[in-house]
Short mmCIF file of C-alpha atoms in Angstrom, two decimals:
data_model
loop_
_atom_site.label_atom_id
_atom_site.label_comp_id
_atom_site.label_asym_id
_atom_site.label_seq_id
_atom_site.Cartn_x
_atom_site.Cartn_y
_atom_site.Cartn_z
CA MET A 30 -23.14 10.30 -16.27
CA LEU A 31 -25.24 8.75 -13.69
CA CYS A 32 -27.47 6.15 -14.25
CA GLU A 33 -31.26 8.42 -15.04
CA LYS A 34 -32.81 5.55 -13.11
CA CYS A 35 -31.15 4.97 -9.83
CA GLN A 36 -28.71 8.13 -9.79
CA GLN A 37 -26.42 5.61 -8.42
CA ASN A 38 -24.20 4.39 -10.85
CA GLU A 39 -22.98 5.11 -13.98
CA ALA A 40 -25.10 4.84 -16.87
CA THR A 41 -22.90 2.63 -19.68
CA VAL A 42 -26.41 0.97 -21.27
CA HIS A 43 -27.08 3.86 -23.60
CA LEU A 44 -30.61 3.72 -25.83
CA THR A 45 -31.90 6.25 -28.46
CA ASP A 46 -36.00 5.19 -29.24
CA VAL A 47 -36.74 6.59 -31.94
CA ALA A 48 -40.69 6.27 -32.45
CA ASN A 49 -43.25 8.42 -34.50
CA GLN A 50 -40.16 10.50 -35.74
CA VAL A 51 -39.56 11.92 -32.59
CA LYS A 52 -36.25 10.42 -30.74
CA GLN A 53 -35.74 9.99 -26.79
CA GLU A 54 -32.59 8.90 -25.71
CA TYR A 55 -31.72 6.96 -21.87
CA HIS A 56 -29.25 6.60 -20.43
CA LEU A 57 -29.08 3.24 -17.88
CA CYS A 58 -26.35 1.47 -15.38
CA SER A 59 -27.04 -1.90 -16.42
CA GLU A 60 -28.54 -3.44 -13.00
CA CYS A 61 -31.07 -0.97 -14.11
CA ALA A 62 -31.00 -1.99 -17.50
CA ARG A 63 -31.24 -6.08 -16.77
CA VAL A 64 -33.70 -5.33 -13.98
CA HIS A 65 -36.37 -3.48 -16.62
CA GLY A 66 -35.39 -5.50 -19.36
CA VAL A 67 -33.40 -3.82 -21.72
CA SER A 68 -30.42 -4.68 -23.43
CA VAL A 69 -29.36 -4.31 -27.06
CA PRO A 70 -30.74 -8.08 -28.61
CA ALA A 71 -33.82 -7.68 -26.29
CA GLN A 72 -34.84 -3.59 -27.42
CA PHE A 73 -33.76 -5.14 -31.17
CA GLN A 74 -37.12 -7.78 -30.88
CA LYS A 75 -38.42 -6.06 -29.41
CA PHE A 76 -38.69 -2.46 -31.20
CA LYS A 77 -41.58 -2.32 -33.05
CA SER A 78 -43.68 -2.94 -29.79
CA PHE A 79 -41.85 -1.58 -26.92
CA THR A 80 -42.48 1.96 -25.45
CA LEU A 81 -39.97 3.38 -22.66
CA PRO A 82 -41.87 5.77 -21.13
CA ASP A 83 -43.30 3.77 -19.91
CA PHE A 84 -41.14 2.05 -18.62
CA PHE A 85 -40.30 5.15 -15.86
CA THR A 86 -43.50 5.49 -15.22
CA HIS A 87 -44.24 2.38 -14.40
CA GLN A 88 -44.81 1.71 -10.84
CA SER A 89 -43.09 -2.80 -10.65
CA GLN A 90 -45.63 -4.13 -7.32
CA GLU A 91 -42.58 -6.26 -6.68
CA SER A 92 -40.64 -5.99 -3.52
CA ASP A 93 -37.02 -6.60 -5.67
CA THR A 94 -37.83 -4.40 -8.37
CA GLU A 95 -38.29 -2.07 -5.53
CA GLN A 96 -34.96 -2.58 -4.21
CA ALA A 97 -33.82 -1.81 -7.72
CA GLU A 98 -34.75 0.93 -7.34
CA SER A 99 -33.71 2.75 -3.95
CA PRO A 100 -29.64 3.05 -3.73
CA PRO A 101 -27.82 0.17 -2.61
CA GLU A 102 -26.84 0.01 0.59
CA ASN A 103 -24.72 -2.89 1.33
CA CYS A 104 -22.20 -4.36 -1.57
CA PRO A 105 -24.34 -7.27 -2.57
CA ARG A 106 -20.67 -9.16 -3.10
CA CYS A 107 -18.70 -8.89 0.48
CA LYS A 108 -22.10 -7.62 2.61
CA MET A 109 -20.21 -4.64 3.54
CA SER A 110 -22.49 -1.64 4.23
CA TYR A 111 -21.21 1.99 4.06
CA SER A 112 -21.38 2.41 8.10
CA LYS A 113 -19.85 -0.42 8.70
CA PHE A 114 -17.00 0.92 6.51
CA ARG A 115 -16.80 3.64 8.16
CA ARG A 116 -16.60 1.95 11.35
CA ASP A 117 -13.99 -0.30 10.09
CA GLY A 118 -11.56 1.55 7.85
CA LYS A 119 -11.74 -1.06 5.66
CA PHE A 120 -13.50 -1.95 2.56
CA GLY A 121 -14.72 -5.62 1.93
CA CYS A 122 -14.05 -5.84 -1.17
CA SER A 123 -13.27 -4.41 -4.52
CA HIS A 124 -16.76 -3.98 -5.66
CA ASP A 125 -17.56 -1.90 -2.79
CA PHE A 126 -15.98 1.12 -4.74
CA THR A 127 -18.67 0.71 -7.09
CA VAL A 128 -22.06 0.65 -4.76
CA PHE A 129 -20.57 3.40 -2.61
CA ARG A 130 -19.17 5.49 -5.18
CA SER A 131 -20.64 8.63 -5.30
CA THR A 132 -19.78 8.76 -1.25
CA LEU A 133 -16.84 8.26 -2.11
CA GLU A 134 -16.01 10.97 -4.18
CA ASP A 135 -16.67 13.21 -1.45
CA LEU A 136 -14.43 10.87 0.62
CA PHE A 137 -11.91 10.34 -1.21
CA LYS A 138 -11.63 14.77 -1.96
CA LYS A 139 -11.52 15.09 1.76
CA ILE A 140 -8.63 12.17 2.41
CA HIS A 141 -6.26 12.72 -1.10
CA ASN A 142 -7.69 16.05 -1.66
CA SER A 143 -8.67 14.30 -5.01
CA SER A 144 -11.00 11.84 -6.01
CA GLN A 145 -9.52 10.85 -9.17
CA HIS A 146 -6.64 8.67 -9.64
CA ILE A 147 -3.90 9.80 -12.26
CA GLY A 148 -0.36 7.01 -11.67
CA ARG A 149 -0.20 3.91 -12.82
CA THR A 150 -2.70 1.41 -13.88
CA PRO A 151 -2.50 -1.92 -14.38
CA SER A 152 -2.07 -3.83 -17.74
CA CYS A 153 -5.34 -6.44 -16.79
CA PHE A 154 -7.17 -2.07 -17.31
CA ARG A 155 -4.96 -1.57 -20.39
CA LYS A 156 -5.95 -4.39 -22.19
CA GLU A 157 -9.69 -4.09 -21.03
CA ASN A 158 -10.10 -0.98 -21.58
CA SER A 159 -9.43 -1.42 -25.53
CA HIS A 160 -12.56 -3.39 -25.44
CA ARG A 161 -14.14 -1.13 -24.14
CA ILE A 162 -13.42 1.20 -25.70
CA GLN A 163 -14.52 -0.89 -29.68
CA LEU A 164 -17.29 -1.74 -27.79
CA ASP A 165 -18.51 1.85 -26.81
CA GLY A 166 -17.30 2.44 -30.73
CA LEU A 167 -19.58 -0.32 -32.23
CA ARG A 168 -22.50 0.93 -29.79
CA GLU A 169 -22.47 3.88 -31.22
CA GLU A 170 -22.52 2.49 -34.71
CA LEU A 171 -25.65 0.46 -33.66
CA LYS A 172 -27.37 3.35 -32.57
CA ARG A 173 -26.98 4.91 -36.20
CA ALA A 174 -28.03 1.54 -37.86
CA VAL A 175 -30.98 1.73 -35.14
CA GLN A 176 -31.91 5.47 -36.46
CA GLY A 177 -31.20 5.04 -40.29
CA GLU A 178 -33.76 2.18 -40.37
CA GLN A 179 -30.88 0.04 -41.48
CA TYR A 180 -31.92 -3.46 -39.54
CA GLU A 181 -29.67 -5.83 -41.32
CA LYS A 182 -26.50 -3.51 -40.68
CA ALA A 183 -27.75 -3.42 -37.15
CA ALA A 184 -28.30 -6.98 -37.11
CA GLU A 185 -24.82 -7.80 -37.78
CA ILE A 186 -23.00 -4.81 -35.40
CA ARG A 187 -25.45 -6.73 -32.80
CA ASP A 188 -23.96 -10.05 -33.42
CA GLN A 189 -20.45 -8.41 -33.30
CA MET A 190 -20.75 -7.01 -29.75
CA ARG A 191 -22.48 -10.70 -28.75
CA LEU A 192 -19.38 -12.02 -30.40
CA MET A 193 -17.37 -9.35 -28.22
CA GLY A 194 -19.05 -9.98 -25.00
CA ARG A 195 -18.27 -12.55 -24.75
CA ASN A 196 -14.17 -12.90 -24.85
CA MET B 20 14.60 -21.21 9.02
CA TYR B 21 16.31 -18.73 7.11
CA LEU B 22 18.06 -16.03 9.48
CA GLY B 23 21.52 -15.45 7.59
CA ASP B 24 24.86 -15.59 8.45
CA PHE B 25 24.62 -13.63 12.35
CA LYS B 26 28.49 -12.48 11.45
CA GLU B 27 27.08 -9.76 9.41
CA PRO B 28 23.39 -8.06 9.06
CA VAL B 29 22.57 -8.64 5.94
CA GLY B 30 19.70 -6.71 5.77
CA GLU B 31 19.94 -3.91 2.86
CA TRP B 32 19.06 -1.67 4.75
CA LEU B 33 21.68 -1.43 7.76
CA ARG B 34 24.41 -2.02 4.91
CA GLY B 35 25.23 1.89 5.69
CA GLU B 36 25.90 2.89 1.92
CA GLY B 37 24.17 5.58 -0.59
CA SER B 38 24.64 9.38 -0.08
CA GLU B 39 23.43 11.24 4.03
CA ALA B 40 24.00 7.60 5.25
CA ASP B 41 24.56 8.32 8.37
CA LEU B 42 21.14 10.54 8.63
CA VAL B 43 19.35 8.86 6.13
CA ILE B 44 19.72 5.45 7.35
CA SER B 45 16.94 3.87 4.65
CA SER B 46 15.39 4.51 1.62
CA ARG B 47 11.37 2.61 1.17
CA VAL B 48 8.54 2.33 -1.75
CA ARG B 49 5.84 -0.12 -0.93
CA LEU B 50 2.43 -0.42 -3.55
CA ALA B 51 -0.83 -1.95 -2.00
CA ARG B 52 -2.80 -4.26 -4.13
CA ASN B 53 -5.54 -6.48 -4.29
CA LEU B 54 -6.55 -9.33 -6.58
CA THR B 55 -10.58 -8.46 -8.21
CA ASP B 56 -11.93 -10.95 -8.18
CA VAL B 57 -12.00 -12.14 -4.02
CA PRO B 58 -12.99 -10.08 -0.88
CA PHE B 59 -10.37 -8.32 1.52
CA THR B 60 -8.30 -10.15 3.81
CA SER B 61 -10.20 -8.80 6.56
CA VAL B 62 -13.65 -10.21 5.13
CA ALA B 63 -11.73 -13.07 3.34
CA ASN B 64 -11.91 -16.99 5.15
CA ASP B 65 -9.75 -18.92 5.25
CA ARG B 66 -10.10 -20.84 2.44
CA GLN B 67 -10.05 -17.83 0.42
CA ARG B 68 -7.36 -16.39 2.65
CA ALA B 69 -5.67 -19.59 1.50
CA GLU B 70 -5.98 -19.03 -2.18
CA VAL B 71 -4.44 -16.64 -2.52
CA ALA B 72 -1.26 -17.53 -1.20
CA ASP B 73 -1.18 -19.78 -3.68
CA ARG B 74 -2.21 -16.94 -6.00
CA ILE B 75 0.83 -15.58 -5.31
CA GLN B 76 3.41 -18.25 -5.14
CA ASP B 77 1.81 -19.61 -8.77
CA SER B 78 2.86 -15.82 -9.61
CA LEU B 79 6.10 -16.13 -7.97
CA ASP B 80 6.25 -19.59 -9.32
CA THR B 81 5.91 -18.51 -13.09
CA LEU B 82 8.79 -15.48 -12.86
CA ARG B 83 11.73 -17.61 -11.99
CA PRO B 84 14.79 -17.65 -12.19
CA GLY B 85 14.81 -13.93 -13.27
CA LEU B 86 13.20 -13.17 -9.55
CA SER B 87 14.20 -15.28 -6.84
CA LEU B 88 12.32 -15.24 -4.04
CA LYS B 89 12.15 -17.32 -0.72
CA THR B 90 8.92 -17.59 1.04
CA GLN B 91 7.87 -18.55 4.47
CA HIS B 92 4.54 -19.53 6.28
CA LEU B 93 3.71 -17.33 8.93
CA GLU B 94 1.97 -20.29 10.43
CA GLU B 95 4.24 -22.16 11.12
CA LEU B 96 6.58 -20.37 12.29
CA ASN B 97 7.06 -19.09 15.69
CA ALA B 98 7.18 -16.61 17.97
CA VAL B 99 10.59 -15.88 17.86
CA GLU B 100 10.59 -16.19 13.92
CA LYS B 101 8.13 -13.92 13.52
CA LEU B 102 9.47 -11.32 15.54
CA VAL B 103 12.73 -11.88 14.10
CA LEU B 104 11.47 -10.69 10.29
CA VAL B 105 10.06 -8.11 11.87
CA GLU B 106 12.66 -6.81 13.65
CA ARG B 107 14.58 -7.20 9.69
CA HIS B 108 11.51 -4.86 8.14
CA LEU B 109 10.10 -7.67 6.19
CA ILE B 110 6.29 -8.10 7.43
CA SER B 111 4.47 -5.42 9.81
CA ARG B 112 3.58 -6.25 13.08
CA GLU B 113 0.30 -6.19 11.84
CA LEU B 114 1.31 -9.79 9.51
CA GLU B 115 3.32 -10.60 12.46
CA MET B 116 0.01 -10.53 14.81
CA ALA B 117 -2.61 -11.40 12.67
CA SER B 118 -3.90 -15.49 12.48
CA GLY B 119 -4.70 -17.37 8.92
CA PRO B 120 -2.92 -18.17 5.85
CA ARG B 121 -0.52 -15.28 5.55
CA VAL B 122 3.05 -14.77 3.86
CA VAL B 123 5.82 -13.24 3.28
CA ALA B 124 8.77 -14.02 0.10
CA HIS B 125 11.94 -11.66 -0.14
CA ASP B 126 15.13 -11.84 -2.42
CA GLU B 127 18.59 -12.74 -0.50
CA THR B 128 19.66 -9.24 0.15
CA GLU B 129 16.19 -8.59 1.65
CA SER B 130 15.91 -5.59 -0.43
CA PHE B 131 12.90 -6.61 -1.74
CA SER B 132 9.62 -8.79 0.07
CA LEU B 133 6.79 -8.57 -0.54
CA MET B 134 3.49 -9.88 2.09
CA GLY B 135 0.60 -11.77 1.48
CA ASN B 136 -2.53 -11.45 3.45
CA GLU B 137 -1.43 -8.45 5.58
CA GLU B 138 -4.37 -5.56 5.14
CA ASP B 139 -4.15 -5.56 1.61
CA HIS B 140 -3.49 -8.74 -0.30
CA LEU B 141 -0.08 -8.16 -1.45
CA ARG B 142 2.56 -5.28 0.04
CA LEU B 143 5.73 -5.35 -2.36
CA GLN B 144 8.36 -3.09 -0.74
CA VAL B 145 11.80 -2.40 -2.03
CA VAL B 146 14.30 -0.77 0.41
CA LYS B 147 17.64 0.25 -0.16
CA SER B 148 20.00 2.52 2.72
CA GLY B 149 20.57 5.73 2.66
CA TYR B 150 19.10 7.65 0.85
CA ARG B 151 18.18 6.03 -2.33
CA LEU B 152 14.60 6.82 -2.93
CA GLU B 153 14.73 7.67 -6.30
CA GLU B 154 16.65 4.03 -7.23
CA ALA B 155 14.51 2.18 -4.61
CA TRP B 156 11.42 3.15 -6.93
CA GLN B 157 13.32 1.94 -10.82
CA GLN B 158 13.65 -1.57 -8.96
CA MET B 159 9.90 -0.95 -7.56
CA ASP B 160 8.89 0.16 -11.14
CA GLN B 161 10.30 -3.27 -12.88
CA LEU B 162 9.34 -5.98 -9.73
CA GLU B 163 6.06 -4.46 -9.49
CA LYS B 164 5.37 -5.00 -14.01
CA ALA B 165 6.29 -8.36 -13.75
CA ILE B 166 4.10 -9.47 -10.40
CA ASP B 167 1.53 -7.58 -12.81
CA SER B 168 1.77 -9.34 -15.88
CA GLU B 169 0.87 -12.30 -13.93
CA LEU B 170 -2.02 -11.65 -11.19
CA GLN B 171 -4.97 -9.29 -11.78
CA PHE B 172 -5.03 -5.76 -9.77
CA ALA B 173 -8.23 -4.49 -8.77
CA PHE B 174 -8.17 -1.57 -10.07
CA ASP B 175 -11.14 0.93 -11.19
CA LYS B 176 -10.29 3.91 -13.82
CA LYS B 177 -11.54 6.84 -10.97
CA PHE B 178 -9.94 5.53 -7.62
CA GLY B 179 -7.28 3.97 -9.48
CA TYR B 180 -6.00 0.79 -7.53
CA LEU B 181 -7.86 -0.23 -4.93
CA THR B 182 -7.27 -0.95 -1.33
CA ALA B 183 -8.77 -2.14 1.90
CA CYS B 184 -7.81 1.55 3.73
CA PRO B 185 -8.89 4.23 1.73
CA THR B 186 -5.82 6.28 3.25
CA ASN B 187 -3.44 3.52 0.15
CA VAL B 188 -6.01 4.21 -2.20
CA GLY B 189 -5.24 5.23 -6.24
CA THR B 190 -1.92 5.03 -5.97
CA GLY B 191 -0.79 2.78 -3.22
CA LEU B 192 2.04 3.50 -2.93
CA ARG B 193 4.18 4.85 0.43
CA ALA B 194 7.77 6.08 -0.07
CA SER B 195 9.24 6.77 3.32
CA VAL B 196 12.46 7.96 4.53
CA MET B 197 14.32 6.91 7.93
CA LEU B 198 15.97 9.03 9.07
CA HIS B 199 18.49 9.39 12.39
CA LEU B 200 18.23 12.63 14.01
CA PRO B 201 19.06 12.84 17.76
CA ALA B 202 19.95 16.94 17.41
CA MET B 203 17.01 16.89 16.76
CA THR B 204 15.40 15.38 19.79
CA ILE B 205 17.86 16.67 21.88
CA THR B 206 17.38 20.06 21.55
CA GLY B 207 13.46 19.45 21.39
CA LYS B 208 13.13 20.42 17.72
CA ILE B 209 11.43 17.72 16.47
CA GLU B 210 8.12 19.21 16.95
CA GLU B 211 8.10 21.28 14.93
CA VAL B 212 9.27 19.55 12.82
CA ASN B 213 6.55 17.22 13.13
CA ARG B 214 4.10 20.30 12.33
CA ALA B 215 6.14 21.72 9.04
CA ALA B 216 5.78 18.18 7.60
CA THR B 217 1.52 17.84 8.66
CA LYS B 218 1.59 20.47 6.13
CA LEU B 219 3.07 19.48 3.52
CA HIS B 220 0.96 15.74 3.88
CA LEU B 221 4.25 13.85 4.61
CA ALA B 222 3.63 11.92 7.93
CA ILE B 223 6.26 11.21 10.77
CA ARG B 224 6.59 7.37 11.86
CA GLY B 225 8.25 5.89 15.11
CA LEU B 226 11.08 2.93 13.48
CA PHE B 227 8.71 0.49 12.99
CA GLY B 228 6.37 2.55 10.92
CA GLU B 229 2.51 3.16 11.43
CA GLY B 230 1.08 3.09 15.33
CA THR B 231 4.19 3.14 17.03
CA GLU B 232 6.73 6.00 18.67
CA ALA B 233 9.91 7.27 17.91
CA GLN B 234 12.35 4.93 19.39
CA GLY B 235 16.25 5.64 19.38
CA ASP B 236 15.40 9.17 17.04
CA PHE B 237 15.00 6.75 14.57
CA PHE B 238 11.88 8.70 12.38
CA GLN B 239 9.86 7.50 9.00
CA ILE B 240 8.71 10.49 7.05
CA SER B 241 6.21 9.09 3.90
CA ASN B 242 3.26 10.38 1.82
CA GLN B 243 -0.03 10.53 3.32
CA ARG B 244 -1.83 10.81 0.61
CA THR B 245 -2.29 8.51 -2.35
CA LEU B 246 -4.55 9.37 -4.52
CA GLY B 247 -4.36 12.11 -7.19
CA GLN B 248 -0.64 12.55 -8.40
CA THR B 249 1.70 10.63 -10.39
CA GLU B 250 4.01 7.93 -8.23
CA GLU B 251 6.89 10.55 -9.72
CA LYS B 252 5.49 13.52 -7.83
CA ILE B 253 4.48 11.74 -4.44
CA LEU B 254 8.12 10.81 -4.68
CA GLN B 255 9.75 14.19 -6.04
CA ASP B 256 7.45 15.74 -3.00
CA ILE B 257 9.28 14.27 -0.43
CA ALA B 258 12.81 15.12 -2.52
CA GLU B 259 12.08 18.38 -2.12
CA VAL B 260 11.40 18.31 1.65
CA LEU B 261 14.18 15.73 3.26
CA PRO B 262 17.29 18.55 1.60
CA LYS B 263 15.69 20.86 4.65
CA ILE B 264 15.39 18.05 7.14
CA LEU B 265 19.26 17.05 6.29
CA SER B 266 20.34 20.23 6.11
CA TYR B 267 18.38 21.83 9.56
CA GLU B 268 19.52 18.58 11.96
CA ARG B 269 22.82 19.07 10.52
CA THR B 270 22.92 22.69 11.48
CA LEU B 271 21.89 21.64 15.31
CA ARG B 272 24.49 18.88 14.93
CA GLY B 273 26.92 22.19 14.07
CA LYS B 274 25.59 23.94 17.17
CA LEU B 275 26.08 21.20 19.25
CA PHE B 276 29.40 20.34 18.16
CA GLU B 277 30.17 24.20 18.62
CA GLN B 278 28.10 25.47 22.01
CA ARG B 279 27.40 22.53 24.01
CA LYS B 280 30.81 20.35 23.39
CA GLU B 281 31.67 19.24 26.57
CA TRP B 282 27.90 18.30 26.83
CA ILE B 283 27.11 16.42 23.96
CA GLU B 284 31.08 14.83 24.52
CA ASP B 285 29.98 13.64 27.86
CA ARG B 286 26.60 12.26 26.92
CA ILE B 287 28.04 10.56 24.42
CA GLY B 288 30.72 9.03 26.86
CA ARG B 289 28.33 7.64 29.54
CA ALA B 290 26.17 5.95 26.95
CA PHE B 291 29.70 4.71 25.56
CA GLY B 292 30.36 3.56 29.17
CA THR B 293 27.36 1.63 29.77
CA LEU B 294 27.13 -0.06 26.85
CA SER B 295 30.51 -1.16 27.40
CA HIS B 296 30.34 -2.33 31.02
CA ALA B 297 26.76 -2.98 31.62
CA ARG B 298 25.61 -6.47 33.13
CA ILE B 299 21.78 -6.34 32.46
CA ILE B 300 20.54 -3.62 29.88
CA GLN B 301 17.27 -3.49 28.73
CA SER B 302 15.51 -2.80 25.30
CA LYS B 303 14.96 1.23 25.17
CA GLU B 304 17.75 2.04 27.07
CA ALA B 305 19.85 -0.06 24.96
CA LEU B 306 18.38 2.22 21.83
CA ASP B 307 18.74 5.71 23.65
CA HIS B 308 22.15 4.78 24.20
CA LEU B 309 23.30 3.58 21.10
CA SER B 310 21.27 6.68 19.51
CA LEU B 311 24.61 8.51 21.11
CA VAL B 312 26.79 6.73 19.95
CA ARG B 313 25.62 6.21 16.50
CA LEU B 314 25.92 10.38 16.87
CA GLY B 315 29.64 10.05 17.79
CA VAL B 316 30.76 8.01 15.50
CA SER B 317 29.13 10.22 13.06
CA MET B 318 30.72 13.53 14.49
CA GLY B 319 33.67 11.95 15.01
CA ILE B 320 33.69 11.61 18.08
CA LEU B 321 34.06 7.69 19.10
CA GLN B 322 36.78 7.46 16.52
CA ASP B 323 37.49 3.59 17.57
CA LEU B 324 33.85 2.33 16.15
CA THR B 325 32.52 1.77 13.33
CA MET B 326 28.84 2.32 12.26
CA ASP B 327 28.68 -1.52 10.64
CA GLN B 328 29.21 -1.99 14.30
CA VAL B 329 26.18 0.35 15.66
CA ASN B 330 24.70 -1.36 12.99
CA ARG B 331 24.98 -4.98 14.79
CA MET B 332 24.35 -3.75 18.31
CA PHE B 333 20.20 -1.89 16.51
CA LEU B 334 19.91 -5.15 14.79
CA PHE B 335 21.15 -7.76 17.10
CA SER B 336 20.40 -6.38 20.06
CA GLN B 337 16.92 -7.04 19.94
CA PRO B 338 14.44 -8.95 21.27
CA GLY B 339 14.17 -11.40 17.72
CA HIS B 340 17.31 -10.96 17.62
CA LEU B 341 18.63 -11.86 20.57
CA GLN B 342 16.43 -15.21 21.02
CA ALA B 343 17.33 -16.32 17.34
CA ILE B 344 21.01 -15.98 17.98
CA ASP B 345 20.72 -17.66 21.27
CA GLY B 346 18.70 -20.33 19.69
CA GLN B 347 16.22 -20.58 21.52
CA GLU B 348 13.09 -18.53 23.52
CA LEU B 349 14.59 -16.13 26.61
CA SER B 350 12.47 -14.96 29.99
CA ALA B 351 13.02 -10.53 30.30
CA LEU B 352 15.39 -10.99 32.60
CA GLU B 353 17.79 -13.43 30.59
CA ARG B 354 16.83 -11.33 27.21
CA ASP B 355 18.78 -8.14 29.35
CA LEU B 356 21.32 -10.37 30.05
CA LYS B 357 22.30 -11.63 26.46
CA ARG B 358 21.80 -7.79 25.03
CA ALA B 359 24.28 -6.82 27.60
CA GLU B 360 26.77 -9.70 26.77
CA LEU B 361 26.19 -9.19 22.99
CA LEU B 362 26.70 -5.29 23.21
CA ARG B 363 30.19 -5.87 25.13
CA LYS B 364 31.28 -8.10 22.92
CA ILE B 365 30.77 -6.62 19.70
CA LEU B 366 32.45 -2.54 21.49
CA ALA B 367 35.11 -5.05 22.21
CA GLU B 368 36.28 -5.76 18.91
#
């Protein structure tokens, strides 16, 4: 699913906010989450005072936040723009695929009649994938712990995720 | 510079073994791969390209002795040496013409080769003579797994292996067969095959692959799509179409032999005659005659000639090999003279 904020990247940060018996869910990409200070440790610390609705209605005056709100045009790593890519017919780096993701879906459907790879996978991806599945599982557990007000357990899970994030 | 023994073509793809070897010269599988944390070749600077080359070399060193390849750095080779590599199908014209750190590595039989810093960081290739696409893939499967264990390939769970060109994304696999289709060319049926192939999402290209024209009635048929299919399906699609093309070529040859026997024998005879006696001959003319001579051998019209002689004439008469054999760079006229001399010599065996 796409990030609710920028509508560009995959949502990888899923936050459930329970306040005054009202539950709300937010789904963000890591970039928007980082920019707006939404992270698991940050959430836990600001738990009692943080109100999410502010985050969405807040109009930032700063230009860098403004840029994060509009879809990124150029790849931050290799500076490739989509128009240059179309002109030269070549990507600049592997990060381009993330930056231009939604547009590439249509392009690949045109070229290959498909945008989903079903062939072999590299060993590094298979290893990393199992890691990600574990992290997703822990994230779910953390959500439930916070909802159920089991803060000690939530803290343990958070620490576990931090450790895994470092590996 | 390693050129092998010129008494026989070292190259696997001219060995003439494998099934349907008179029509199917060779079968080839190619995989495109990139490393995760370096920009793609066209954007990378020399330092980054050197880094890619080093990492590739390190991974190959780690894989010895199981995988024993000879590495060459293209920046260190002269024009003739590079041309020979192109003619042996070990590097592409693109790698030959590019600048900056580039590598090629291949095994002794020239069956497995890899290019570093062509359009992608890594291009792996397995070639087998005759129609042996499945066998080529089995070998590639092992080799790619081995190299994969030493390097981190750029990959996306949706888009697959990430490549510089969008036409290679996904599997990064280009499977192709090189065919000799003189009857189709003579009878003008190639265009028909071209149209049929395009409908099936197969590409037909000339002798040296992408962007080259057909020479000597040699055609390369390959898959066009690389995303959304498994590697096995891509090979299957070619395997389904190929027998039809081969059968069509054989039927047309049969018809030529029946309905225009004297005409085709005359053309083959003249080609053989020219190659046997010419003093000056250019590349294109030589290839055209060689194509007919090859047809003649295949159809049993030229009985005193072997396919091995044909293969050697074909390879050694090309500009890079001519100069490598002669040990020096030659002008165009000198090459045309040497070519004629070499052809006469091989035909007289």
